[in-house]
mmCIF file with all atom_site columns, C-alpha atoms and ligand atoms in Angstrom:
data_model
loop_
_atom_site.group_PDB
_atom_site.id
_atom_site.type_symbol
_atom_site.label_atom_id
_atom_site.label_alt_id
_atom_site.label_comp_id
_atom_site.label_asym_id
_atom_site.label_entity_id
_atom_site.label_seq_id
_atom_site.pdbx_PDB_ins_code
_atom_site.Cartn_x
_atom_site.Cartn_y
_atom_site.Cartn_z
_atom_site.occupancy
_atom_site.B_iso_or_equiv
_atom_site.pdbx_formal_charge
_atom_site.auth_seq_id
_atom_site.auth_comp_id
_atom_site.auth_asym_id
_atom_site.auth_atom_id
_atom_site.pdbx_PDB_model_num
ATOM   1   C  CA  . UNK A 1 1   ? -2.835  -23.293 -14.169 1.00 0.00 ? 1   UNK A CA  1
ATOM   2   C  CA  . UNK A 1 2   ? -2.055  -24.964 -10.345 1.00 0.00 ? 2   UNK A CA  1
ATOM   3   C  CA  . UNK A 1 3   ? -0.317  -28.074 -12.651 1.00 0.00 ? 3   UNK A CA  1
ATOM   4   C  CA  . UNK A 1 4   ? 1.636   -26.080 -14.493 1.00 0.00 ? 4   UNK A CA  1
ATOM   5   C  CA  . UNK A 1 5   ? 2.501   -23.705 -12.213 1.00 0.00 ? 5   UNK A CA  1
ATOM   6   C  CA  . UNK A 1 6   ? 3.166   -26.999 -10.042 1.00 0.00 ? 6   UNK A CA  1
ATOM   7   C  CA  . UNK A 1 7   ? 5.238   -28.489 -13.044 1.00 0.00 ? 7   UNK A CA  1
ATOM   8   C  CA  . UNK A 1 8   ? 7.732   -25.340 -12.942 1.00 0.00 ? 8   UNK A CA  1
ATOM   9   C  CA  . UNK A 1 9   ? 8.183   -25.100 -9.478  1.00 0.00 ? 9   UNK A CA  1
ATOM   10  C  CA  . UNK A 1 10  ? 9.337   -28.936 -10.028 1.00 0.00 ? 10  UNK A CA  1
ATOM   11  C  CA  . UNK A 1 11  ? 12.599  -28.944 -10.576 1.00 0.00 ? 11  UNK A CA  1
ATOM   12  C  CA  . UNK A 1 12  ? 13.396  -25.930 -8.494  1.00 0.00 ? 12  UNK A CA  1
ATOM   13  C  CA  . UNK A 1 13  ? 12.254  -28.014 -5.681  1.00 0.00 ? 13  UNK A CA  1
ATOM   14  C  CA  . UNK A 1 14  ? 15.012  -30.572 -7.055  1.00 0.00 ? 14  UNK A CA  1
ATOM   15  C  CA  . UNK A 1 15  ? 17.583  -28.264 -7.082  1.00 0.00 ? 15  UNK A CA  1
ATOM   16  C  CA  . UNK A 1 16  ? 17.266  -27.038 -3.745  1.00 0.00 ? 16  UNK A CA  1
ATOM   17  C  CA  . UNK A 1 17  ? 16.808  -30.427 -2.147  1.00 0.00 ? 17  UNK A CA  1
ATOM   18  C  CA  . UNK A 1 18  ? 20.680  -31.249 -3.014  1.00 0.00 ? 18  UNK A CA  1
ATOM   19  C  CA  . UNK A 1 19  ? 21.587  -27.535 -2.670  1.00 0.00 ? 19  UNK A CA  1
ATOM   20  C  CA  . UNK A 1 20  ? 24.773  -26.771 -0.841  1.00 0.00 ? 20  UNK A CA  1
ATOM   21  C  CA  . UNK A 1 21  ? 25.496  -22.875 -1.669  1.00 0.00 ? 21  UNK A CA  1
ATOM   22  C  CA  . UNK A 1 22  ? 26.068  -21.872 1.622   1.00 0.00 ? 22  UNK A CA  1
ATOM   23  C  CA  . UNK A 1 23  ? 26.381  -23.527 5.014   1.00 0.00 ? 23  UNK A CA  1
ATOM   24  C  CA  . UNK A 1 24  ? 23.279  -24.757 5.969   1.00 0.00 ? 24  UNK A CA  1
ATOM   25  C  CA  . UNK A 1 25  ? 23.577  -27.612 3.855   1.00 0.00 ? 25  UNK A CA  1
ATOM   26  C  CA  . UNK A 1 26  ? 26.095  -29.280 6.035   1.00 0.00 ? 26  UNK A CA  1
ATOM   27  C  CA  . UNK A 1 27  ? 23.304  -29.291 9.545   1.00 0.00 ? 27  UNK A CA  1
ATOM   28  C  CA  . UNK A 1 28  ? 20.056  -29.402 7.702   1.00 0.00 ? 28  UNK A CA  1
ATOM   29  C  CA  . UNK A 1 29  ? 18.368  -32.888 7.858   1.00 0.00 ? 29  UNK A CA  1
ATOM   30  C  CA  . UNK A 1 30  ? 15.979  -31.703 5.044   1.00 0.00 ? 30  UNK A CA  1
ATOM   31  C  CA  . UNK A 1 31  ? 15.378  -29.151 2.946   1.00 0.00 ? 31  UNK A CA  1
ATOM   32  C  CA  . UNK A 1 32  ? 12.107  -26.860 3.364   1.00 0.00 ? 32  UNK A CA  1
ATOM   33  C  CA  . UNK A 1 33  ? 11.214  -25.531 -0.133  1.00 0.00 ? 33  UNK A CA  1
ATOM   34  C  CA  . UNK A 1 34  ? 7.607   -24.609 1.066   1.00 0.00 ? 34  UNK A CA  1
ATOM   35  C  CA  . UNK A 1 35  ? 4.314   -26.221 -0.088  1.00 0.00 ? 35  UNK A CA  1
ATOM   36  C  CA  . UNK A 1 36  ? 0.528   -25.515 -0.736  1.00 0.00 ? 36  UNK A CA  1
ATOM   37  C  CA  . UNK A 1 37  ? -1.414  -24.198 -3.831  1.00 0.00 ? 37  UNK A CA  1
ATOM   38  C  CA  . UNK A 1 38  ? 0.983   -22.558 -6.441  1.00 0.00 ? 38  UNK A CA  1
ATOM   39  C  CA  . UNK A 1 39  ? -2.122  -20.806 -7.773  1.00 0.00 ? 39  UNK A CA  1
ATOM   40  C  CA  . UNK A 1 40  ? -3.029  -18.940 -4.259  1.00 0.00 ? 40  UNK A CA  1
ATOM   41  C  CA  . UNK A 1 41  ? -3.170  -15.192 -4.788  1.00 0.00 ? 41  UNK A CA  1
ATOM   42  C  CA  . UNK A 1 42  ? -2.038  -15.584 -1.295  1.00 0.00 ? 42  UNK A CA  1
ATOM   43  C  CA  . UNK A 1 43  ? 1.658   -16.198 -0.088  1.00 0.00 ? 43  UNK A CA  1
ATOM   44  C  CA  . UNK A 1 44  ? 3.225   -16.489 2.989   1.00 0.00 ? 44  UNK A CA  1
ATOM   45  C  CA  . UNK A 1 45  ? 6.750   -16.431 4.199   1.00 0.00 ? 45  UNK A CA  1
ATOM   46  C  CA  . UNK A 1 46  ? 8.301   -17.054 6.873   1.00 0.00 ? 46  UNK A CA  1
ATOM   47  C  CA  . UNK A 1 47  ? 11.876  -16.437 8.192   1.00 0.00 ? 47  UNK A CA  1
ATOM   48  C  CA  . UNK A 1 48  ? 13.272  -20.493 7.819   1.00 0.00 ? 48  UNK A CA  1
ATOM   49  C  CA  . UNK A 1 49  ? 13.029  -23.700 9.064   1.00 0.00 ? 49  UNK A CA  1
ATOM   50  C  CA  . UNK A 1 50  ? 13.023  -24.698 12.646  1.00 0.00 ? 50  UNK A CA  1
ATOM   51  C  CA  . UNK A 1 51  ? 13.483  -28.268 14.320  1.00 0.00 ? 51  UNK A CA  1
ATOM   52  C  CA  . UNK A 1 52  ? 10.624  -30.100 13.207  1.00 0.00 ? 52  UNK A CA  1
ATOM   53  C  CA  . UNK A 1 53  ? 10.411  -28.727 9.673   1.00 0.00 ? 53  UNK A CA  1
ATOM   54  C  CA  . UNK A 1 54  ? 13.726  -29.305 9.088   1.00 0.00 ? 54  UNK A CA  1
ATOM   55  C  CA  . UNK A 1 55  ? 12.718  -33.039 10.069  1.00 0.00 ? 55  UNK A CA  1
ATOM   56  C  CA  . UNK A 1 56  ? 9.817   -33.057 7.904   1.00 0.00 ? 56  UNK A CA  1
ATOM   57  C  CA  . UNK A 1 57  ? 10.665  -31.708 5.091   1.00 0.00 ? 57  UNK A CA  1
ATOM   58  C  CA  . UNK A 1 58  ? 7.740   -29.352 5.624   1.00 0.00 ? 58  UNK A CA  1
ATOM   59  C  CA  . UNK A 1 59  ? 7.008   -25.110 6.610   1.00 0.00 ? 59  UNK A CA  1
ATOM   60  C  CA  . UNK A 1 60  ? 5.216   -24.195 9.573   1.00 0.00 ? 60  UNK A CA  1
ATOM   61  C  CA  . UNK A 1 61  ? 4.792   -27.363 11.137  1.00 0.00 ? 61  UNK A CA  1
ATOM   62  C  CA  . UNK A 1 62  ? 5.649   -26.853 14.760  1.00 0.00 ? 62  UNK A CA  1
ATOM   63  C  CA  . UNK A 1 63  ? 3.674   -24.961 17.636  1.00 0.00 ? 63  UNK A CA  1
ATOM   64  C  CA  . UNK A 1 64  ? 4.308   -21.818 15.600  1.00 0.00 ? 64  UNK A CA  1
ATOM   65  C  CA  . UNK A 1 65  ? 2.396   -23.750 12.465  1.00 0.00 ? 65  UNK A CA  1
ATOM   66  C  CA  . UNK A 1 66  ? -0.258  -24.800 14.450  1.00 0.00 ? 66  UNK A CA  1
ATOM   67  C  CA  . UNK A 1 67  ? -0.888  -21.447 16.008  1.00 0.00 ? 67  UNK A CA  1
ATOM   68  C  CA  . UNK A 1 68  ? -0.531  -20.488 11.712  1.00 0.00 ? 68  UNK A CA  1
ATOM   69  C  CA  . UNK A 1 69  ? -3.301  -22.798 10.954  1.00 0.00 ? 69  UNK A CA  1
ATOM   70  C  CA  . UNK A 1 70  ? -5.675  -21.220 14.002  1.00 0.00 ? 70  UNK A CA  1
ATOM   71  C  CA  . UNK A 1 71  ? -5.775  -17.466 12.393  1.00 0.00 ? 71  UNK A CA  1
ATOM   72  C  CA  . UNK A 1 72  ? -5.528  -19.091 9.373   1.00 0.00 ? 72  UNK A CA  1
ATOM   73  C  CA  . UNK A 1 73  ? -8.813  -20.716 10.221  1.00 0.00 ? 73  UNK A CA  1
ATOM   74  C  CA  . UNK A 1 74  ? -10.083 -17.500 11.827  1.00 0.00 ? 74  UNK A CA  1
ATOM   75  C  CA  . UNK A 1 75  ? -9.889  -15.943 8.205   1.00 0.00 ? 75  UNK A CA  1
ATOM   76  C  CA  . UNK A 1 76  ? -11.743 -19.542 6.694   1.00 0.00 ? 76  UNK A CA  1
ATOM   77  C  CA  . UNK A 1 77  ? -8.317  -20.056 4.903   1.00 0.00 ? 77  UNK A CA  1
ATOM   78  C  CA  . UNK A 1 78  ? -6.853  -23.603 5.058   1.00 0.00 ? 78  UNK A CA  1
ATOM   79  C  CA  . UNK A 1 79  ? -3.569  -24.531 3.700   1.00 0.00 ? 79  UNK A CA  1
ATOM   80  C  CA  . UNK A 1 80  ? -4.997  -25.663 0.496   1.00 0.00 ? 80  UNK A CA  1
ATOM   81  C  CA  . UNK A 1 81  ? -5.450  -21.964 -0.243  1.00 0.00 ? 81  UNK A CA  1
ATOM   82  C  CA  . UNK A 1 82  ? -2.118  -20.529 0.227   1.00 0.00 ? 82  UNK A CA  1
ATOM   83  C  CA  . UNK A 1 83  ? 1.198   -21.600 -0.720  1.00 0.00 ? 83  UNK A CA  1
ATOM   84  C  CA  . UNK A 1 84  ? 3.732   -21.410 2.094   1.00 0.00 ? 84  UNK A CA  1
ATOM   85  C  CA  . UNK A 1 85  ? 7.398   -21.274 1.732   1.00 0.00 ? 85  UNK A CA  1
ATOM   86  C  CA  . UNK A 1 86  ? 10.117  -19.166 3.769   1.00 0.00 ? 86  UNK A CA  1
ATOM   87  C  CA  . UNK A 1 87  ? 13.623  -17.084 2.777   1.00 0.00 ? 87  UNK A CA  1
ATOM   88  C  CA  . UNK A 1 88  ? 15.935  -19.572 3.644   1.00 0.00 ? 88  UNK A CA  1
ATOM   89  C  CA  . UNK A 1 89  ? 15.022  -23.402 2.956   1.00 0.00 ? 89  UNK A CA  1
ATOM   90  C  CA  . UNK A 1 90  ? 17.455  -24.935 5.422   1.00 0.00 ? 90  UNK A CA  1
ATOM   91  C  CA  . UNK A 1 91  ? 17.336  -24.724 9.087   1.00 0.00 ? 91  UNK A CA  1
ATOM   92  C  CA  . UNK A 1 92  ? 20.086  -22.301 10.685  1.00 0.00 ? 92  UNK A CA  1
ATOM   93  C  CA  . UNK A 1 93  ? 21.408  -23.510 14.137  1.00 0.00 ? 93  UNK A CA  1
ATOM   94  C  CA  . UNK A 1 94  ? 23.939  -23.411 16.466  1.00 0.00 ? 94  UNK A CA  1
ATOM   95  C  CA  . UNK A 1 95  ? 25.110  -26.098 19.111  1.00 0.00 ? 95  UNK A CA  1
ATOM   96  C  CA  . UNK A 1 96  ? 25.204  -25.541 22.452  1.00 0.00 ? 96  UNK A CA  1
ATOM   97  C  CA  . UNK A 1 97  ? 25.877  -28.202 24.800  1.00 0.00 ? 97  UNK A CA  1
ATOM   98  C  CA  . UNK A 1 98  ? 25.711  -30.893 21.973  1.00 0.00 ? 98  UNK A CA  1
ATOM   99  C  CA  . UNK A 1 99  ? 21.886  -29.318 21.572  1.00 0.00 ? 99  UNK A CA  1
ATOM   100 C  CA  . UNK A 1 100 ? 20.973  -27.608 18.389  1.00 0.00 ? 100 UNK A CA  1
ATOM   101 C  CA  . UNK A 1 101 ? 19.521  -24.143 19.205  1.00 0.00 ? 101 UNK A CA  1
ATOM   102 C  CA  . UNK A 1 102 ? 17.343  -22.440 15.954  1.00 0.00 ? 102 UNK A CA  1
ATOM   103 C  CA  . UNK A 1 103 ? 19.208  -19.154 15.492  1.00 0.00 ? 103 UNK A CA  1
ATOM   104 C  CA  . UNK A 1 104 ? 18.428  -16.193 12.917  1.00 0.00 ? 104 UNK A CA  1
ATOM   105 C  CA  . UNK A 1 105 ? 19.998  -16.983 9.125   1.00 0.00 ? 105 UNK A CA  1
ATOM   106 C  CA  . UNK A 1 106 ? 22.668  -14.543 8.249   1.00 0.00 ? 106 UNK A CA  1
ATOM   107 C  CA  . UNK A 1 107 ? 23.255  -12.469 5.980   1.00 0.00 ? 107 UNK A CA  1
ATOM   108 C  CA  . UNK A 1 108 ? 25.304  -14.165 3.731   1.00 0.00 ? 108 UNK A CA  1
ATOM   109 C  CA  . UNK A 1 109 ? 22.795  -17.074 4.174   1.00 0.00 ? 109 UNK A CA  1
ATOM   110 C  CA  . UNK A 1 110 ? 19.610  -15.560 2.982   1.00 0.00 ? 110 UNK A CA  1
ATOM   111 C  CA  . UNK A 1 111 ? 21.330  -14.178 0.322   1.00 0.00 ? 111 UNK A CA  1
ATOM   112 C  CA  . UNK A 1 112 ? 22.470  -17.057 -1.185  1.00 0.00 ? 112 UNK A CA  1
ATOM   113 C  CA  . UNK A 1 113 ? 19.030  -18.748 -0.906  1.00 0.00 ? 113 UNK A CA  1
ATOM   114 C  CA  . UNK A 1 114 ? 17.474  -15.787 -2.194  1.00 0.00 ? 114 UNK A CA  1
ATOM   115 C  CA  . UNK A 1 115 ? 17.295  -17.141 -5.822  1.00 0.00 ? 115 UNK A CA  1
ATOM   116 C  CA  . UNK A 1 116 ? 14.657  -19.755 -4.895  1.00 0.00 ? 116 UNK A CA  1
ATOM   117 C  CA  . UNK A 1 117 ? 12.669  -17.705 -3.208  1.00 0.00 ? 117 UNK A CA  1
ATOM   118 C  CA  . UNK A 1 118 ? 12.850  -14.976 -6.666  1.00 0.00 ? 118 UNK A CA  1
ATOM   119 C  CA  . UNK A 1 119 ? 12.037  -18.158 -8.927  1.00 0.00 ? 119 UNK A CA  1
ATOM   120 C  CA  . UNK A 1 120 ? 9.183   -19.603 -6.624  1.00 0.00 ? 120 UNK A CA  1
ATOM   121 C  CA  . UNK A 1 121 ? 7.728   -15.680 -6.885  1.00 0.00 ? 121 UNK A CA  1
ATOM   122 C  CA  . UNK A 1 122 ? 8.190   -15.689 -10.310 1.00 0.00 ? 122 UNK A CA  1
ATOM   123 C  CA  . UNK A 1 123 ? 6.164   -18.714 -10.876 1.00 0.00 ? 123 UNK A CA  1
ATOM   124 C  CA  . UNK A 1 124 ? 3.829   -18.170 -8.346  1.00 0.00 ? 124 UNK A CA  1
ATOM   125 C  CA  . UNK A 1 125 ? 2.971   -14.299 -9.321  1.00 0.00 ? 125 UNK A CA  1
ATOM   126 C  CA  . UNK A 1 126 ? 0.885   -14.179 -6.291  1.00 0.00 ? 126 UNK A CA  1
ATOM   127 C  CA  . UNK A 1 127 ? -1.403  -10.781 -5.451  1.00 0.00 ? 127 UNK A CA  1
ATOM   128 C  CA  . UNK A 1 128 ? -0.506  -10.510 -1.801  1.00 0.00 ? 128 UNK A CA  1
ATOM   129 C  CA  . UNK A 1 129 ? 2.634   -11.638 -0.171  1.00 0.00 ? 129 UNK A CA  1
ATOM   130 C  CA  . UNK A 1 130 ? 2.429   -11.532 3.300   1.00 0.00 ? 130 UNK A CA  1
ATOM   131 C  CA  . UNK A 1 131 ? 5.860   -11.900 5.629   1.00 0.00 ? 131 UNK A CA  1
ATOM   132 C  CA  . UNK A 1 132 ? 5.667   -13.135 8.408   1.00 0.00 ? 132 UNK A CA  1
ATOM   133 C  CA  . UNK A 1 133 ? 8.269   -11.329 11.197  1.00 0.00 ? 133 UNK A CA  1
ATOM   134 C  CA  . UNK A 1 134 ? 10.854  -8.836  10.126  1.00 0.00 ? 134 UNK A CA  1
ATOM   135 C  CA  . UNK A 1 135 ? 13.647  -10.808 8.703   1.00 0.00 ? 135 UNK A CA  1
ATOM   136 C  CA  . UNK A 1 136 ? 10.696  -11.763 5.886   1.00 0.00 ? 136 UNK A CA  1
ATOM   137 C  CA  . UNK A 1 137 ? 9.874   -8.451  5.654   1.00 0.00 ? 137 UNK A CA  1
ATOM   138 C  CA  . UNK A 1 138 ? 13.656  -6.741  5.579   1.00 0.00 ? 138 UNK A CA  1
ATOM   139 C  CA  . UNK A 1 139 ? 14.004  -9.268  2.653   1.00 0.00 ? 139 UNK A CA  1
ATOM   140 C  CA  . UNK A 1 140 ? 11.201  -8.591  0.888   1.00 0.00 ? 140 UNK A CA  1
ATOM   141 C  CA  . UNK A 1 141 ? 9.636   -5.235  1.480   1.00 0.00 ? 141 UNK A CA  1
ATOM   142 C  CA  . UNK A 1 142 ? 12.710  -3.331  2.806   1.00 0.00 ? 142 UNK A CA  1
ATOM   143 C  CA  . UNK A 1 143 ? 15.736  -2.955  4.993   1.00 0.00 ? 143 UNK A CA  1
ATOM   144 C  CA  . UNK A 1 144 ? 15.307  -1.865  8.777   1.00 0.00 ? 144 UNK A CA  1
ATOM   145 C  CA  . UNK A 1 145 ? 11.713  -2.513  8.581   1.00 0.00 ? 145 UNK A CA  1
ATOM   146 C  CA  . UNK A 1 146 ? 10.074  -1.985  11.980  1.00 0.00 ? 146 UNK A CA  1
ATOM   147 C  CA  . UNK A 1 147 ? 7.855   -4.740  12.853  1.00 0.00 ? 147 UNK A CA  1
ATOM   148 C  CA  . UNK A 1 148 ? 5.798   -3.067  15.838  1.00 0.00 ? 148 UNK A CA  1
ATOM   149 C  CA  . UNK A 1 149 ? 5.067   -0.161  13.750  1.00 0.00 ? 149 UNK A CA  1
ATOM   150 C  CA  . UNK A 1 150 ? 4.817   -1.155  10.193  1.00 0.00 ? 150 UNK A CA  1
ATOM   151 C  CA  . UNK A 1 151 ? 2.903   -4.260  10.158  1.00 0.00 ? 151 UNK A CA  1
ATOM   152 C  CA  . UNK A 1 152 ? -0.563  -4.600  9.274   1.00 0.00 ? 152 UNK A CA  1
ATOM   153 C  CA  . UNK A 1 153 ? 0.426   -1.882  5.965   1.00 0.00 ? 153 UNK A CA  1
ATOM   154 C  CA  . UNK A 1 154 ? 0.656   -2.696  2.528   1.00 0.00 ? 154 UNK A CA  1
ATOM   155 C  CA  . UNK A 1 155 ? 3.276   -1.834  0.384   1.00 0.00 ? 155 UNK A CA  1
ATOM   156 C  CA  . UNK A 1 156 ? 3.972   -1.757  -3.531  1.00 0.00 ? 156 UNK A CA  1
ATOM   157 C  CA  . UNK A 1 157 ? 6.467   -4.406  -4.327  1.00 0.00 ? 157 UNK A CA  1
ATOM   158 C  CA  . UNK A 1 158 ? 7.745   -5.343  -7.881  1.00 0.00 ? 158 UNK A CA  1
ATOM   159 C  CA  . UNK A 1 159 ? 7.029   -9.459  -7.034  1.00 0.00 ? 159 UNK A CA  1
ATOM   160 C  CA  . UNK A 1 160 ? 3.287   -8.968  -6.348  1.00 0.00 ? 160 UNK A CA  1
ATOM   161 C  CA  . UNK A 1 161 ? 0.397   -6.422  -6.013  1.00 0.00 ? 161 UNK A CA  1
ATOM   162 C  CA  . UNK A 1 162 ? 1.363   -6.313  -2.488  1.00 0.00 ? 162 UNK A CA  1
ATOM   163 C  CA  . UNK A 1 163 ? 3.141   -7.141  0.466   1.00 0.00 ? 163 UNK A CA  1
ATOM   164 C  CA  . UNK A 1 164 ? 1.876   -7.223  4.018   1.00 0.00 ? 164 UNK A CA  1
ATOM   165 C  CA  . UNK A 1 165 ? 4.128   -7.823  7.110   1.00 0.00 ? 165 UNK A CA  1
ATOM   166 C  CA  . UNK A 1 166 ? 2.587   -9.549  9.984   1.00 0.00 ? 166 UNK A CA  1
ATOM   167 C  CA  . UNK A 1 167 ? 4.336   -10.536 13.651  1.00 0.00 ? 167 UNK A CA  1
ATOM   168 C  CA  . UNK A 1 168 ? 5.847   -14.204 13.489  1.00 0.00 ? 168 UNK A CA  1
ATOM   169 C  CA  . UNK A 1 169 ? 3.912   -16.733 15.125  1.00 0.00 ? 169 UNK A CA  1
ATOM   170 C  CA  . UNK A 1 170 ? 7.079   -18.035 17.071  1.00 0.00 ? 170 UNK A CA  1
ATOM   171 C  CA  . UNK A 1 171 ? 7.518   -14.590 18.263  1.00 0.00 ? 171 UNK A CA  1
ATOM   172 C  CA  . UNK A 1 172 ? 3.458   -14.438 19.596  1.00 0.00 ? 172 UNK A CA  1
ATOM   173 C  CA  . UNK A 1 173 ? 4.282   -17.963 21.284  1.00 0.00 ? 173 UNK A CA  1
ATOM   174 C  CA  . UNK A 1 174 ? 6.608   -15.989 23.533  1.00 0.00 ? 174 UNK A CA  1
ATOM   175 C  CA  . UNK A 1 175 ? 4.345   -13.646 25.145  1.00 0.00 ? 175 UNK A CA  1
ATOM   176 C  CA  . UNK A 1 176 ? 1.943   -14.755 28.043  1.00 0.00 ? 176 UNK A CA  1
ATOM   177 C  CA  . UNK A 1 177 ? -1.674  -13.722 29.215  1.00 0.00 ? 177 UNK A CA  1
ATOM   178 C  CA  . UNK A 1 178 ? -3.115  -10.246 27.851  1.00 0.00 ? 178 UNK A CA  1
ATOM   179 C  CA  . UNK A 1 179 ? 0.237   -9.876  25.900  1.00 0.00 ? 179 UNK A CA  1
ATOM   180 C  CA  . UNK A 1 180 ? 0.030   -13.347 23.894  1.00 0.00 ? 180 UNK A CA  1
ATOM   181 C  CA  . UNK A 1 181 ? -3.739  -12.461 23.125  1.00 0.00 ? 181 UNK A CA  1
ATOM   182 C  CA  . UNK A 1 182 ? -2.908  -8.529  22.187  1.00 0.00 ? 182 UNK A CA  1
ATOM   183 C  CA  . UNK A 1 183 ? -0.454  -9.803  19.521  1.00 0.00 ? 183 UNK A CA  1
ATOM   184 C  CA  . UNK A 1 184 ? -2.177  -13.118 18.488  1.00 0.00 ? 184 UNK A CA  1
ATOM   185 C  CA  . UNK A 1 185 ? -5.351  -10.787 17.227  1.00 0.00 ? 185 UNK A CA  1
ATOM   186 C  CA  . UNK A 1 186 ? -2.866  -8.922  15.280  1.00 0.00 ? 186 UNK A CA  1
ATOM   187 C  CA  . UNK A 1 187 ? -2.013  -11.798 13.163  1.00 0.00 ? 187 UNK A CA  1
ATOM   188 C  CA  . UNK A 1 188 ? -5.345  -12.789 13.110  1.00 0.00 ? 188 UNK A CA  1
ATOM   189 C  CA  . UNK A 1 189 ? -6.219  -9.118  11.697  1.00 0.00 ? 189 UNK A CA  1
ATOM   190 C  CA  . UNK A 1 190 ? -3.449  -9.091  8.992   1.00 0.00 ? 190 UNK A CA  1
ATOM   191 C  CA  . UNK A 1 191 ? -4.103  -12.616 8.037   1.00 0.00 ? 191 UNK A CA  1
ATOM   192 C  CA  . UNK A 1 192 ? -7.607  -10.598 7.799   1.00 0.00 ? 192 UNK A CA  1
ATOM   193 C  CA  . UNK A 1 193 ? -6.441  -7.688  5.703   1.00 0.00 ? 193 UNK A CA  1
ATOM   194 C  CA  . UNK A 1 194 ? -4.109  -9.848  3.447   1.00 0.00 ? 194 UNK A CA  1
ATOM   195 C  CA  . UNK A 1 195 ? -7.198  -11.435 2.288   1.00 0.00 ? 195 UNK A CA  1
ATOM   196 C  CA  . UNK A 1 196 ? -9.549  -8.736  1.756   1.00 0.00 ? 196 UNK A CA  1
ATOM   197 C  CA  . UNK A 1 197 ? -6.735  -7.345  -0.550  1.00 0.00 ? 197 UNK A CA  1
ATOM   198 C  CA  . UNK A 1 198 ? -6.758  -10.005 -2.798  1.00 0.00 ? 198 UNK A CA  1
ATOM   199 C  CA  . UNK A 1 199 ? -10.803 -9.957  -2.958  1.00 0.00 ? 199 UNK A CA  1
ATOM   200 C  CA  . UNK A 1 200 ? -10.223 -6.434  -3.534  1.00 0.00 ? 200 UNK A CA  1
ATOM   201 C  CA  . UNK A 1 201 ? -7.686  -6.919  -6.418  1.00 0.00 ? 201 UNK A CA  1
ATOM   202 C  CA  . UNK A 1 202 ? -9.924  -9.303  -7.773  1.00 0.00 ? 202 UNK A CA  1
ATOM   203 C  CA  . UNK A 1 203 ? -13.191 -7.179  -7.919  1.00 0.00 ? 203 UNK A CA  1
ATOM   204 C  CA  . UNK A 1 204 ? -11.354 -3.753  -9.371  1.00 0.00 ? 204 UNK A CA  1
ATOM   205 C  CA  . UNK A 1 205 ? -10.163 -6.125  -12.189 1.00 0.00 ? 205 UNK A CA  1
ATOM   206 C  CA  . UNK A 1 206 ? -14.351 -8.073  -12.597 1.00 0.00 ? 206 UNK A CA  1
ATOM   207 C  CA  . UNK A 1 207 ? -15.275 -4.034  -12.826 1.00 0.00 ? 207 UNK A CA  1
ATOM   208 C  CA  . UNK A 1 208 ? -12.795 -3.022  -16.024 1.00 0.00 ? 208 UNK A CA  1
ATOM   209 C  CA  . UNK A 1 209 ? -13.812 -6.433  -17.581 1.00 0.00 ? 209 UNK A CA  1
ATOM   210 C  CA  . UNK A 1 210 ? -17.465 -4.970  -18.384 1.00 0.00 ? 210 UNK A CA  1
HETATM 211 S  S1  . SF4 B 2 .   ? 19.705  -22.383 2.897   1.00 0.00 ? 301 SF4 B S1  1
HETATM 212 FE FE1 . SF4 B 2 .   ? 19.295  -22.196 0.695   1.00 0.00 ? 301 SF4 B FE1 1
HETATM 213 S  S2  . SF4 B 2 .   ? 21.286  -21.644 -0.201  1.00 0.00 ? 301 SF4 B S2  1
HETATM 214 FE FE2 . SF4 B 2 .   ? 21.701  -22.512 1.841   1.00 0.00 ? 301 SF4 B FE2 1
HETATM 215 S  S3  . SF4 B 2 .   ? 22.045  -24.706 1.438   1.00 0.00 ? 301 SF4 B S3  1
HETATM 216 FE FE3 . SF4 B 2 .   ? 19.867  -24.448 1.964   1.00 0.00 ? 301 SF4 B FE3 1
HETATM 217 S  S4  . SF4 B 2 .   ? 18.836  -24.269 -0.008  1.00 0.00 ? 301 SF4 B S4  1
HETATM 218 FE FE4 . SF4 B 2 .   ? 21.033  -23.878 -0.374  1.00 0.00 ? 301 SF4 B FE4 1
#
């Protein structure tokens, strides 16, 4: 199921690479169509590239990745277990002082890169999608979604059995002392909950099998 599911996402991937629907095309370096195990029940996305994915090629790959793969760990998940992916693929920034600043993708942005995001869903089907910071979670569980006070809850969403908001690692790389460790362990804990969804979803279905 991972090949084939691997095999459609394919030429998606393609199409994106030499995508140029809306302006990001003309500063990306490369484009970030996400990576990991198509067949995950688990999947995670983020708000778009920043500098060194959009160098790589590749999500989550900077401090805020690294500080990713920690709770990951913290939950035993690796990346081999989720697919990754995020709702724009190319990095938005703006220059200031010839230096490229990462700065929120618009409106008109995400939607236009919507449609790979709907078509990696669709092949993935995953149980549990879990968005990481709120423009992930305005996008795909709903509009003027409050971070502080709705993440951590799941909701019904047509593209899986549930999504999950959690805060955005970049955003927990802000804070300092108590503060960083106060909102780390809240990623750590929905990372935590995301799972024990899926295990969960998996169990009520073992129990109507028999
Ligand atoms: S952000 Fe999405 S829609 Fe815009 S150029 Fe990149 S791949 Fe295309």
């Amino acid at each position: 199921m991972a090949d084939e599911k691997r095999e459609a996402l394919a030429p998606v991937a393609e199409e994106a690479s030499a995508c140029q629907k809306c302006p990001l095309a003309e500063t990306r370096t490369l484009v970030v169509f996400g990576e990991g195990n198509p067949d995950s029940p688990l999947l995670i996305v983020g708000e778009g590239p920043g500098e060194r994915e959009d160098l790589t090629g590749r999500p989550f790959v900077g401090r805020a990745g690294a500080l990713l793969d920690e709770c990951l760990a913290e939950n035993r998940i690796t990346r081999k277990h989720v697919y990754i992916t995020n709702i724009v693929k190319c990095r938005a920034c703006s220059s200031e002082n010839s230096r490229k600043r990462n700065r929120p993708p618009s409106t008109a942005e995400t939607n236009a890169c919507r449609p790979y995001l709907d078509r990696q869903l669709e092949i993935i089907r995953p149980r549990v999608v879990l968005c990481l910071g709120s423009p992930s979670a305005n996008a795909l569980i709903h509009t003027n979604f409050r971070i502080m006070q709705e993440r951590g809850r799941f909701f019904e969403v047509p593209f899986a059995d549930y999504a999950i908001a959690a805060l955005h690692p970049a955003y927990i790389l802000r804070q300092g002392g108590q503060a960083f460790r106060d909102v780390r362990a809240t990623l750590v804990a929905d990372i935590g909950a995301a799972r024990l969804k899926v295990v969960e979803i998996r169990k009520a279905e073992a129990k109507t099998l028999f």
